PDB file of C-alpha atoms in Angstrom:
ATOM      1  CA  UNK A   1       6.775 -16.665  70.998  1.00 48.00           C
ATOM      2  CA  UNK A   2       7.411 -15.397  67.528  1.00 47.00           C
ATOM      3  CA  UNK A   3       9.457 -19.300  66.781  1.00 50.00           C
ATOM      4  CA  UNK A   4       6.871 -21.441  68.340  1.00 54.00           C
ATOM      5  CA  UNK A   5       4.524 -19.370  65.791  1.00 47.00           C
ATOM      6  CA  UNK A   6       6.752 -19.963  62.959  1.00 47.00           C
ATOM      7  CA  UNK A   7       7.431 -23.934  64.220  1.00 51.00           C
ATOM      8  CA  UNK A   8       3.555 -24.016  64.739  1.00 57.00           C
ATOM      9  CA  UNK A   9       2.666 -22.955  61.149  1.00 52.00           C
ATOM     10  CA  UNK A  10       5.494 -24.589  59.460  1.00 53.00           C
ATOM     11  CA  UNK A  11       3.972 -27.912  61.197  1.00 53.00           C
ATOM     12  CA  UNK A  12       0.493 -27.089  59.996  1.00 54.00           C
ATOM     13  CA  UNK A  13       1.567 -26.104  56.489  1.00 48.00           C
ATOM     14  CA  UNK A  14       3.409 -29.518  56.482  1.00 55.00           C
ATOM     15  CA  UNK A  15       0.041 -31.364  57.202  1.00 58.00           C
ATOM     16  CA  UNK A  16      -1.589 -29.543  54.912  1.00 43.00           C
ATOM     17  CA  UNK A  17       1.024 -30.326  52.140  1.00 47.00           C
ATOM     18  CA  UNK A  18       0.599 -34.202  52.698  1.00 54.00           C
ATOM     19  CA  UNK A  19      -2.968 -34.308  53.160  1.00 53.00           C
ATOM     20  CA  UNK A  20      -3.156 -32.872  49.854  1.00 52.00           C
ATOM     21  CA  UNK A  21      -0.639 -35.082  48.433  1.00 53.00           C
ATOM     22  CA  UNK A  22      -2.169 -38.013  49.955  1.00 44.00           C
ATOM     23  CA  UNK A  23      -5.068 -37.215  48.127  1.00 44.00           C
ATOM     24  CA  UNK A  24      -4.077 -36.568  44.759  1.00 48.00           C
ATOM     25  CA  UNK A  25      -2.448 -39.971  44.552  1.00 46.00           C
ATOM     26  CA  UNK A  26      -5.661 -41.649  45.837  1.00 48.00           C
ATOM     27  CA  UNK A  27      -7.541 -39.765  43.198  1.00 46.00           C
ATOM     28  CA  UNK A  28      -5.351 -40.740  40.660  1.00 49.00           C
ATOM     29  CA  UNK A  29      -5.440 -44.288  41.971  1.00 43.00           C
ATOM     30  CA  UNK A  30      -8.922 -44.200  41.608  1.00 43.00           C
ATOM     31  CA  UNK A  31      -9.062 -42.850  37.786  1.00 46.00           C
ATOM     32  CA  UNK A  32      -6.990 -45.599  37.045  1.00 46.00           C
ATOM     33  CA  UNK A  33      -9.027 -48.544  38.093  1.00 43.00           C
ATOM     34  CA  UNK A  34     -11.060 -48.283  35.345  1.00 43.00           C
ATOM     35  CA  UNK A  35      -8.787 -47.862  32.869  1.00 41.00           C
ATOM     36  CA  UNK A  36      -6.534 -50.981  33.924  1.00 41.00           C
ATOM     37  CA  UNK A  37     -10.264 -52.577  33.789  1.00 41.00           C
ATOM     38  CA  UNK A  38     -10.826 -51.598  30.480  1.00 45.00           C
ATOM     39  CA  UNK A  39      -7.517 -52.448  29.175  1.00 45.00           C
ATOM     40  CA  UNK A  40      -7.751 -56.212  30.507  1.00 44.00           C
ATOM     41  CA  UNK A  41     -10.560 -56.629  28.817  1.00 61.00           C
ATOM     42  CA  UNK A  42     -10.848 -59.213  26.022  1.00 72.00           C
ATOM     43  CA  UNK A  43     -13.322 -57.918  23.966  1.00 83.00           C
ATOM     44  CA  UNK A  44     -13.967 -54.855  21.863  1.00 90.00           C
ATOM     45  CA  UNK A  45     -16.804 -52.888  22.685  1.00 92.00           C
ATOM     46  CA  UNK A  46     -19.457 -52.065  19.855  1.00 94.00           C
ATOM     47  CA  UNK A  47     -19.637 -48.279  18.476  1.00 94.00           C
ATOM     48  CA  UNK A  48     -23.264 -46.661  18.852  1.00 94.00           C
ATOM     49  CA  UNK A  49     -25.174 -47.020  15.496  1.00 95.00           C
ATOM     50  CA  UNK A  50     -27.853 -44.682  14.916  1.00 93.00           C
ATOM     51  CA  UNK A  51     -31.263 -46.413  15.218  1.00 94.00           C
ATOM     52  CA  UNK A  52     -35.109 -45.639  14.240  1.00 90.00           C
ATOM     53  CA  UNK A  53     -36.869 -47.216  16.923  1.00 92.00           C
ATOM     54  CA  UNK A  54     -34.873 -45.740  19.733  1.00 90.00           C
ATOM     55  CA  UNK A  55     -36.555 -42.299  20.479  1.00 88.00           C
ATOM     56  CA  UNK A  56     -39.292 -41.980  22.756  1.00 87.00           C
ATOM     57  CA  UNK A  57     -41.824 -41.753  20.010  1.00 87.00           C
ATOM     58  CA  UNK A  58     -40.019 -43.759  17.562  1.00 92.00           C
ATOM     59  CA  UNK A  59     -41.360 -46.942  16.132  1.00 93.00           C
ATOM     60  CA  UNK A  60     -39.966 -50.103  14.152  1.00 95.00           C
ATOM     61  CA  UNK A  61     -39.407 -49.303  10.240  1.00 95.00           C
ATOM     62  CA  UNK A  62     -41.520 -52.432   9.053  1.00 94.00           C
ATOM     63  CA  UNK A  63     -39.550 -52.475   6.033  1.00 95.00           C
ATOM     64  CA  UNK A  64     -36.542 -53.166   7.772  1.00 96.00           C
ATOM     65  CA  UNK A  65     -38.429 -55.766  10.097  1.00 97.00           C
ATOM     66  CA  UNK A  66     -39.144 -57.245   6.466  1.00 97.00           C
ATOM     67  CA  UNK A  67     -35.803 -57.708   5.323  1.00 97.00           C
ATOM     68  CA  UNK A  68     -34.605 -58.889   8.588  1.00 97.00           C
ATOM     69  CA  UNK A  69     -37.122 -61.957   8.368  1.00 97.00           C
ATOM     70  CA  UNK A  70     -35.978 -62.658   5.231  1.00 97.00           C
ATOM     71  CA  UNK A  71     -32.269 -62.414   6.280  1.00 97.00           C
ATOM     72  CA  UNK A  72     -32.571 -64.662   9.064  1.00 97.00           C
ATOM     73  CA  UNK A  73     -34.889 -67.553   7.566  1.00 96.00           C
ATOM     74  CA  UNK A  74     -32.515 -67.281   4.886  1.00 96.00           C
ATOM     75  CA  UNK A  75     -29.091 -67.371   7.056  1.00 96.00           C
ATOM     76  CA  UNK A  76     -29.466 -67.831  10.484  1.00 96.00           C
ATOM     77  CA  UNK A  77     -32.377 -69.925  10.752  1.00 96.00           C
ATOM     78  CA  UNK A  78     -30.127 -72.594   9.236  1.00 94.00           C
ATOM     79  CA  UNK A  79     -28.296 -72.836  13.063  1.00 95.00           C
ATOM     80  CA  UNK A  80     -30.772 -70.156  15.310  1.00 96.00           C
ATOM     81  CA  UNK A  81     -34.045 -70.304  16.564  1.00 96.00           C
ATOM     82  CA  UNK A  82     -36.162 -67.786  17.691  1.00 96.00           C
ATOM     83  CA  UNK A  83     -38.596 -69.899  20.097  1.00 93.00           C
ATOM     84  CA  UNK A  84     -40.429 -67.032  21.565  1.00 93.00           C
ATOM     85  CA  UNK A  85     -41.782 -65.940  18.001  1.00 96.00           C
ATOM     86  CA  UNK A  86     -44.819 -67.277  16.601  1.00 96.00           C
ATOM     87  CA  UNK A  87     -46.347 -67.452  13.102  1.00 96.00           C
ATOM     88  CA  UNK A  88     -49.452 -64.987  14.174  1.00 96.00           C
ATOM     89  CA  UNK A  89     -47.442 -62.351  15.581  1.00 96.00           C
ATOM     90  CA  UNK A  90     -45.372 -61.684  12.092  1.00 96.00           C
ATOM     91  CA  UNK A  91     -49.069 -60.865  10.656  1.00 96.00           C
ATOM     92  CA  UNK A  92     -49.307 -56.907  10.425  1.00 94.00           C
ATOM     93  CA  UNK A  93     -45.465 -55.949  11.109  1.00 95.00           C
ATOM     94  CA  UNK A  94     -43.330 -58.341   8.669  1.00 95.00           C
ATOM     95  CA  UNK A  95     -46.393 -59.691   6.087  1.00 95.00           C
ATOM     96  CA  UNK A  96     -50.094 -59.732   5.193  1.00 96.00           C
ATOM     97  CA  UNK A  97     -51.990 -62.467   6.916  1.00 96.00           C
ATOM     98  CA  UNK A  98     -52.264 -64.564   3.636  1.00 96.00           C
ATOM     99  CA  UNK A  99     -48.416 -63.898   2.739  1.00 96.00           C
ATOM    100  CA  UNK A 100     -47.970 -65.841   6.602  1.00 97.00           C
ATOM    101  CA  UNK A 101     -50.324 -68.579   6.037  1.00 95.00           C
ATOM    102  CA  UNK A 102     -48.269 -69.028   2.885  1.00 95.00           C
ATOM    103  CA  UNK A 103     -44.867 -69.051   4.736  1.00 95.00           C
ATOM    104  CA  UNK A 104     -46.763 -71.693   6.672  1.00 95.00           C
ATOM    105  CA  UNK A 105     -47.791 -73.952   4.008  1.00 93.00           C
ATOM    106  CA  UNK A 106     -43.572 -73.826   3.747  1.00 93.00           C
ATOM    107  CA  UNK A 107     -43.101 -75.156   7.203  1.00 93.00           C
ATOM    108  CA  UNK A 108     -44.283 -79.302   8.284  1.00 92.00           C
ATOM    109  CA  UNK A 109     -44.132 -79.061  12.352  1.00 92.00           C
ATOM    110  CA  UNK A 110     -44.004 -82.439  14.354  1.00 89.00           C
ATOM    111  CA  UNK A 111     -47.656 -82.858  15.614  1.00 90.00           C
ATOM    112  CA  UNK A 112     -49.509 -85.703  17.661  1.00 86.00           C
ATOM    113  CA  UNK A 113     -50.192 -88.111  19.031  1.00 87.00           C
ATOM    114  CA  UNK A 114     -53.371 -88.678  16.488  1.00 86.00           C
ATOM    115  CA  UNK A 115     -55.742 -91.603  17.617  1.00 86.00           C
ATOM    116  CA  UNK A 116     -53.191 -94.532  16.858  1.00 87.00           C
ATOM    117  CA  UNK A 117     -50.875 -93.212  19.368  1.00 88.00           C
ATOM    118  CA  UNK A 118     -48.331 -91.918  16.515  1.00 89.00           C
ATOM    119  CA  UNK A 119     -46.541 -88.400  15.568  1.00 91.00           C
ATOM    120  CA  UNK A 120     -47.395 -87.331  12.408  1.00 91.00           C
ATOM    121  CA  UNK A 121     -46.378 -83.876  10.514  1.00 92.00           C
ATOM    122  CA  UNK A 122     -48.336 -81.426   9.056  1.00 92.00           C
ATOM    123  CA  UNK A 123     -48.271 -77.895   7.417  1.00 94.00           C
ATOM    124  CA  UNK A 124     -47.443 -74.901  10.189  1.00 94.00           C
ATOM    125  CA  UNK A 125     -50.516 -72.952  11.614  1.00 95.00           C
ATOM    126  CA  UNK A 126     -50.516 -69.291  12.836  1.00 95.00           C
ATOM    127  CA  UNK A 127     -50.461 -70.317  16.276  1.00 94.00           C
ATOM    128  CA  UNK A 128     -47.185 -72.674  15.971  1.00 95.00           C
ATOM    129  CA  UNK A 129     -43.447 -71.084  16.745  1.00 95.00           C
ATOM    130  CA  UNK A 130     -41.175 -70.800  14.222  1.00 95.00           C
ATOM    131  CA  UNK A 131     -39.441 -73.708  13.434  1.00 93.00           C
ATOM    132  CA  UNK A 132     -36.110 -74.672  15.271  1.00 93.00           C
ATOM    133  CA  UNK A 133     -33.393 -76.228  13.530  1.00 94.00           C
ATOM    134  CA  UNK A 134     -32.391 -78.959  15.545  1.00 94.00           C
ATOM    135  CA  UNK A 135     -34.322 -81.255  17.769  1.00 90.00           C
ATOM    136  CA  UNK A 136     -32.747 -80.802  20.766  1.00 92.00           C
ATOM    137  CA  UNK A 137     -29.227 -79.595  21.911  1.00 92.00           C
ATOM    138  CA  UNK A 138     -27.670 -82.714  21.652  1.00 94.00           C
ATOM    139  CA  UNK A 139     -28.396 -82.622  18.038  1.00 94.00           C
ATOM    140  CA  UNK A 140     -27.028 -78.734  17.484  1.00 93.00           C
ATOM    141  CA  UNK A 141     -24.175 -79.184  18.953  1.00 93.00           C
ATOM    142  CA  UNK A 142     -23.275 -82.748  17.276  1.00 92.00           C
ATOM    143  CA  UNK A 143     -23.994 -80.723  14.064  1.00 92.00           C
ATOM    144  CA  UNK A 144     -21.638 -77.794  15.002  1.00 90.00           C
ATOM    145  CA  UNK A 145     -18.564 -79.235  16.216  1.00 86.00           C
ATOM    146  CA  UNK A 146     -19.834 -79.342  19.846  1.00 89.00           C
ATOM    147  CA  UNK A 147     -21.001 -75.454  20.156  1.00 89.00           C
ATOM    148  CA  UNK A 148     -24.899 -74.974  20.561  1.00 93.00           C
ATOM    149  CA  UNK A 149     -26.250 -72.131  18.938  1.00 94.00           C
ATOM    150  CA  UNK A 150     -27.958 -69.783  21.045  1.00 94.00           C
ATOM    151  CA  UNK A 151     -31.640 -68.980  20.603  1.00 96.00           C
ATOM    152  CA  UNK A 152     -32.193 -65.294  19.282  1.00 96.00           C
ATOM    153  CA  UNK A 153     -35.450 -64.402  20.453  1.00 96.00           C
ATOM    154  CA  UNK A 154     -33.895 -62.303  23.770  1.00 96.00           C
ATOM    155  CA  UNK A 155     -30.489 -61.953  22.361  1.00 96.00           C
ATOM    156  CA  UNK A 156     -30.806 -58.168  22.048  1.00 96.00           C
ATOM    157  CA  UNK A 157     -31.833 -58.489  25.733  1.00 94.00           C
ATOM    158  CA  UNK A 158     -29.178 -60.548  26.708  1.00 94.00           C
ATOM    159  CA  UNK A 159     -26.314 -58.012  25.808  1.00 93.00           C
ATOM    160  CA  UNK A 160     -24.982 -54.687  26.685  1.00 90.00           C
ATOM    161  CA  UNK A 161     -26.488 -52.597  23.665  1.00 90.00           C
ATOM    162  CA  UNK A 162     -27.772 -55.506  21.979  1.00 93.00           C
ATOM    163  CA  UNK A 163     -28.587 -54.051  18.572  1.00 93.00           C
ATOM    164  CA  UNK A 164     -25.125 -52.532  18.767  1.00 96.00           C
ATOM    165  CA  UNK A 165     -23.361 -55.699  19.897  1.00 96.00           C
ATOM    166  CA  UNK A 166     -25.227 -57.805  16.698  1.00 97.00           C
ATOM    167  CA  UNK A 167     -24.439 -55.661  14.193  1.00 96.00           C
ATOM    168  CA  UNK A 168     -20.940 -55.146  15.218  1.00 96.00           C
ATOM    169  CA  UNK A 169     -20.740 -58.674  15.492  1.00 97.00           C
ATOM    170  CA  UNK A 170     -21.827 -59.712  11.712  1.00 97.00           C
ATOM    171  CA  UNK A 171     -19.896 -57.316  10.369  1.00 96.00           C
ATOM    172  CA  UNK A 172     -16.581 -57.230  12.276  1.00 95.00           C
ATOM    173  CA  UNK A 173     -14.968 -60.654  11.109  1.00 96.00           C
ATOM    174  CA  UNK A 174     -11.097 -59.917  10.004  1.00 94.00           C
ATOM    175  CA  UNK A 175      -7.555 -61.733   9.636  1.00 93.00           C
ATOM    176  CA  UNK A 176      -6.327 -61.817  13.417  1.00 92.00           C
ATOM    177  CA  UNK A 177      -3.957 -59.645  14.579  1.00 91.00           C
ATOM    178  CA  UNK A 178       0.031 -60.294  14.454  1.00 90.00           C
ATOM    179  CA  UNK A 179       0.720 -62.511  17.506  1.00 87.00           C
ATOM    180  CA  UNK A 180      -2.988 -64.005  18.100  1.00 87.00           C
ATOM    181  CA  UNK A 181      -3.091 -67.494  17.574  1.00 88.00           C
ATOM    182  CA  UNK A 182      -6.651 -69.409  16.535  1.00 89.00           C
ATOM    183  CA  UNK A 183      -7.304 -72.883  17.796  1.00 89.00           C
ATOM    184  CA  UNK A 184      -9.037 -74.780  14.704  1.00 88.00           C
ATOM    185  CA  UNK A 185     -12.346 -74.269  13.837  1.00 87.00           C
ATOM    186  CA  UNK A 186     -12.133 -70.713  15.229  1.00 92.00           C
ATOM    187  CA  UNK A 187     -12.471 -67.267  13.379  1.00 94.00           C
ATOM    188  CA  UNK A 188     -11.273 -64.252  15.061  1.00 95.00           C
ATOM    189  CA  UNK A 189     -14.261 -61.262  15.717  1.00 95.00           C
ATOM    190  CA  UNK A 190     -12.536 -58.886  18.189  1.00 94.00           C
ATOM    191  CA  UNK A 191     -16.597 -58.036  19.572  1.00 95.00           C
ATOM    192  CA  UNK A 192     -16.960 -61.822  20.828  1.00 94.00           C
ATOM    193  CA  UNK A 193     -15.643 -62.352  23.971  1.00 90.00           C
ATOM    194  CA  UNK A 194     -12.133 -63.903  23.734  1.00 89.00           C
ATOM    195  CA  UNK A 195     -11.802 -63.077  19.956  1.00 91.00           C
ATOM    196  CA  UNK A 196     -12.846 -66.541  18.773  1.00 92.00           C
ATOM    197  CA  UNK A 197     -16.095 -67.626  17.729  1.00 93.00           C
ATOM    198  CA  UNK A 198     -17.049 -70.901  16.226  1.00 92.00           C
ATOM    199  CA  UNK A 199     -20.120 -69.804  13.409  1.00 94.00           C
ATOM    200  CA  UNK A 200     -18.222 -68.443  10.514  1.00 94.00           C
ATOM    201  CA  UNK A 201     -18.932 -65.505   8.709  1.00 96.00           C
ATOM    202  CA  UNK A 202     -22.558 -66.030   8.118  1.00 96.00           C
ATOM    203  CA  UNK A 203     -23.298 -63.055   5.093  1.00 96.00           C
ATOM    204  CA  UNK A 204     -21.772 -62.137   2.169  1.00 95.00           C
ATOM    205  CA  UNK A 205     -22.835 -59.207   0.123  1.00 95.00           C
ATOM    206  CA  UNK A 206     -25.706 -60.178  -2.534  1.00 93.00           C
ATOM    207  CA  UNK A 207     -25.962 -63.197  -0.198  1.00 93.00           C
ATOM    208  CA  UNK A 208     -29.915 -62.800  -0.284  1.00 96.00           C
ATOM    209  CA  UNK A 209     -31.930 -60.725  -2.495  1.00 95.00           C
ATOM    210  CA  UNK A 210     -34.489 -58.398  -1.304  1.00 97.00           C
ATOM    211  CA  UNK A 211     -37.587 -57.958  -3.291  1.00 95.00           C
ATOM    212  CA  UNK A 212     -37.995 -54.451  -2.506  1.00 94.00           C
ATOM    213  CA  UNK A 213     -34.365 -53.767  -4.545  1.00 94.00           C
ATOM    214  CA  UNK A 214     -32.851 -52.958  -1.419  1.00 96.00           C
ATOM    215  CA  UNK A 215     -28.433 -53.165  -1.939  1.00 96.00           C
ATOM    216  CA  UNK A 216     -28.285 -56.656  -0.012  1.00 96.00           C
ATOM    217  CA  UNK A 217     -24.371 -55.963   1.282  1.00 97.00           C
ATOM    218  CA  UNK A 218     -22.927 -56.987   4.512  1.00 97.00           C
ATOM    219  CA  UNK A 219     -23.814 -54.129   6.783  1.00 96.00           C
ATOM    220  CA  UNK A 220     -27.203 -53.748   5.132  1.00 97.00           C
ATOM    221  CA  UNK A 221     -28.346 -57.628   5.793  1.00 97.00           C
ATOM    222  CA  UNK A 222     -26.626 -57.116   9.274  1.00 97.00           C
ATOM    223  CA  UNK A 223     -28.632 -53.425   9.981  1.00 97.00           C
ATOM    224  CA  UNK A 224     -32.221 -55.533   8.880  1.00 97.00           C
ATOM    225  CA  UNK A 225     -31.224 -58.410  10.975  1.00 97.00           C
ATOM    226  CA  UNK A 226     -30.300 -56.668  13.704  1.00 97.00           C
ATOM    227  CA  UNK A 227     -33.815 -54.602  14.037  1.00 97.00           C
ATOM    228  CA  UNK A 228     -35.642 -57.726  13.570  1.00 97.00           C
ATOM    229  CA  UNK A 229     -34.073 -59.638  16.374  1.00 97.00           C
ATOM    230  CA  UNK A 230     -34.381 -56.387  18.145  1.00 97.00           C
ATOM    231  CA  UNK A 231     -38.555 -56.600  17.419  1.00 97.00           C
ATOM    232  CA  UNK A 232     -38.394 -60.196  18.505  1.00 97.00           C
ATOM    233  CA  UNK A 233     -37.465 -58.985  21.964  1.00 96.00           C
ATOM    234  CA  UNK A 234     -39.617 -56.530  22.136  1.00 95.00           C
ATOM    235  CA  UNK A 235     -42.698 -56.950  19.759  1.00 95.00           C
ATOM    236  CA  UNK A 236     -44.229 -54.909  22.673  1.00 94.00           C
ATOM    237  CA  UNK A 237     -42.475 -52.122  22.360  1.00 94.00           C
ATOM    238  CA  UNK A 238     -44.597 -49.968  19.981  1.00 94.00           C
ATOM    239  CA  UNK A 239     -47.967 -50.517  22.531  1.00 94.00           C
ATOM    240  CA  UNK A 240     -45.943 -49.390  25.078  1.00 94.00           C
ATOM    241  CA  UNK A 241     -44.927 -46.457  24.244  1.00 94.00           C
ATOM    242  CA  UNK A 242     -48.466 -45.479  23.315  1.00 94.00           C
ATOM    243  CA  UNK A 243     -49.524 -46.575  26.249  1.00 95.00           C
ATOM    244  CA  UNK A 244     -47.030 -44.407  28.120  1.00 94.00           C
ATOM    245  CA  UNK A 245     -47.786 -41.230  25.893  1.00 93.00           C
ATOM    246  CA  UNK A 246     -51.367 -41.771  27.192  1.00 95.00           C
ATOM    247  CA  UNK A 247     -50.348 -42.108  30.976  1.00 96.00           C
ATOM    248  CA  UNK A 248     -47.632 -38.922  30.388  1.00 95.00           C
ATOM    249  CA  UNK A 249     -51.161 -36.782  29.073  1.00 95.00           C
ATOM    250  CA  UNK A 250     -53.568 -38.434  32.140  1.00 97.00           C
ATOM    251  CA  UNK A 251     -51.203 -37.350  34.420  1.00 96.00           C
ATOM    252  CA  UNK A 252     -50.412 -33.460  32.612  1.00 96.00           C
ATOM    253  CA  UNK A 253     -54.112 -33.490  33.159  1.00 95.00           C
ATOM    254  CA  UNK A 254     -54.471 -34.994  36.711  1.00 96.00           C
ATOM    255  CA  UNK A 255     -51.423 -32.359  37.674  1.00 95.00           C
ATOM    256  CA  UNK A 256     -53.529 -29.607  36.312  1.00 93.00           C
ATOM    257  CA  UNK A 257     -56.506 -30.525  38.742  1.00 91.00           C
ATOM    258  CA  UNK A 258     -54.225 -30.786  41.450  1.00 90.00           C
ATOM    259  CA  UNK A 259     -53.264 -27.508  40.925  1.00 89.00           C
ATOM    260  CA  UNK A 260     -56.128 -26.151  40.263  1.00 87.00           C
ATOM    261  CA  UNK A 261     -57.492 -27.478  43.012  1.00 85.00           C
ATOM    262  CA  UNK A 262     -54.981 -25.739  45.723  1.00 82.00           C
ATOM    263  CA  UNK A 263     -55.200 -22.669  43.866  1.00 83.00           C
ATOM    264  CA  UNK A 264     -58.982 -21.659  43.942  1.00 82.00           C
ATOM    265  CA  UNK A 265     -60.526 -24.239  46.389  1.00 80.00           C
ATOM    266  CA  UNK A 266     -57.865 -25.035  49.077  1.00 79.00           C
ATOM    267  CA  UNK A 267     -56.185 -21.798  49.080  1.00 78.00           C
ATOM    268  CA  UNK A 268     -58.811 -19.330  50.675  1.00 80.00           C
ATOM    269  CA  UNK A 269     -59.448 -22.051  53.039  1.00 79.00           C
ATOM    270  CA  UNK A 270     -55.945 -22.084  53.690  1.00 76.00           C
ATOM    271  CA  UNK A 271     -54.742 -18.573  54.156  1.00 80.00           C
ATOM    272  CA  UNK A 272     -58.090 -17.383  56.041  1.00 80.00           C
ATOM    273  CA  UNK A 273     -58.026 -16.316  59.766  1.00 81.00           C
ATOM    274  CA  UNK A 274     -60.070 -17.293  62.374  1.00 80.00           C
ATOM    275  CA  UNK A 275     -60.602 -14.516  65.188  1.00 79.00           C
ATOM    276  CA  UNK A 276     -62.510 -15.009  68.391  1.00 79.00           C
ATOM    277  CA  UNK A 277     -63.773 -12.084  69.881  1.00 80.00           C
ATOM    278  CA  UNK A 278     -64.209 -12.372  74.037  1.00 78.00           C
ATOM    279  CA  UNK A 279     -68.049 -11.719  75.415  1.00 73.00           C
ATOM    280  CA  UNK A 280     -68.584  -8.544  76.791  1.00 59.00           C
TER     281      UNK A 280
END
């Protein structure tokens, strides 16, 4: 009896042993499918920069917003829209309403047809876009060596971390590593997918000046820019948040009711007990 015990237990033990071992590797087979992920991967991903407008009850710094503006209709309106942005809807976060109409007086936009049938031009209203820089894509990419620029109104939106991913971007041009060859036309930014992009370095340092006698280098332009194109995805965002601080205290006080209510109105009703006494 005493050696079918011992075979008994030495069989169990033996199970034991394997099941365990059978689950460590699966465990570490697991922990390393993301890291084989990661280290295929062809792109760098952008550090997390310390923003204004993130908190809950944060809100855009309009000066930044300013300088943005001015970075991209100096820069990167050259080759980038921003279709979803119109003239109007700068007035009270960027400029004054006269300083816009005067930006507009700036701008002829196609218009028509008048009564002859014909297009004409004419000076930029608060309702119109801003202007695009090509007429179509045909155009942009004929212009840029067959690569369309990408409208920037949702780009924010459109990537992982957007405000991250742009300001990395702008500011992480370098020499390519040893080993990495560039096709023509291509400069190497290890945060664009593949390492090659086709729109060269687009700002220098003192490449605008700002009126407000801000430093204009690289990562400031790229900082502005990248808060701007963040407010032209979400010009919203600052009325929602309000908004949502005002539902957060309707509902503290609706909760309140709601407890007050079970507490001294449904709770004798509640907890009371109804005897019936038989008839006599």
């Amino acid at each position: 009896l005493r050696g079918t015990f011992l075979l008994t237990m030495a069989f169990q033990l033996k199970t034991v042993f394997q099941s365990r071992q059978a689950l460590a590797i699966g465990a570490a087979a697991i922990a390393a499918v993301p890291a084989i992920t990661l280290l295929s991967d062809d792109v760098a991903h952008p550090p997390a920069f310390p923003w204004r407008h993130r908190g809950f009850f944060s809100s855009y710094d309009c000066g930044a917003l300013r300088r943005g503006f001015q970075v991209y209709r100096q820069v990167c309106a050259s080759c980038h829209s921003v279709e979803r942005i119109r003239w109007r809807e700068l007035v009270g976060v960027t400029h004054t309403k006269e300083e816009v109409q005067q930006l507009c007086k700036e701008v002829d936009v196609l218009d028509g047809p008048n009564d002859e049938g014909e297009m004409f031009e004419r000076p930029a209203k608060l309702f119109d876009v801003l202007p695009k820089p090509y007429l179509n894509e045909e155009q942009g990419r004929s212009a840029n060596g067959g690569a369309y620029p990408p409208d920037l109104s949702l780009m924010v939106k459109a990537r992982h971390e957007g405000h991250d991913y742009i300001m990395s971007l702008l500011t992480g041009y370098m020499e390519p590593p040893a080993g990495k060859v560039m096709m023509e036309g291509l400069y190497y930014n290890p945060y664009f997918p593949g390492g090659g992009i086709s729109m060269p370095p687009p700002l220098q340092d003192e490449g605008v000046e700002y009126p407000d006698g801000t430093v204009a280098t690289i990562s400031q332009q790229a900082r502005d820019v990248a808060q701007f194109l963040n407010w032209t995805a979400e010009p919203e965002m600052e009325q929602r948040k309000k908004n949502a601080g005002l539902n957060m205290l309707a509902l503290i006080f609706m909760t309140l009711g709601a407890g007050y209510m079970k507490r001294w109105r449904w709770s004798p009703l509640k907890t009371r007990k109804i005897a019936y006494v038989k008839d006599m």
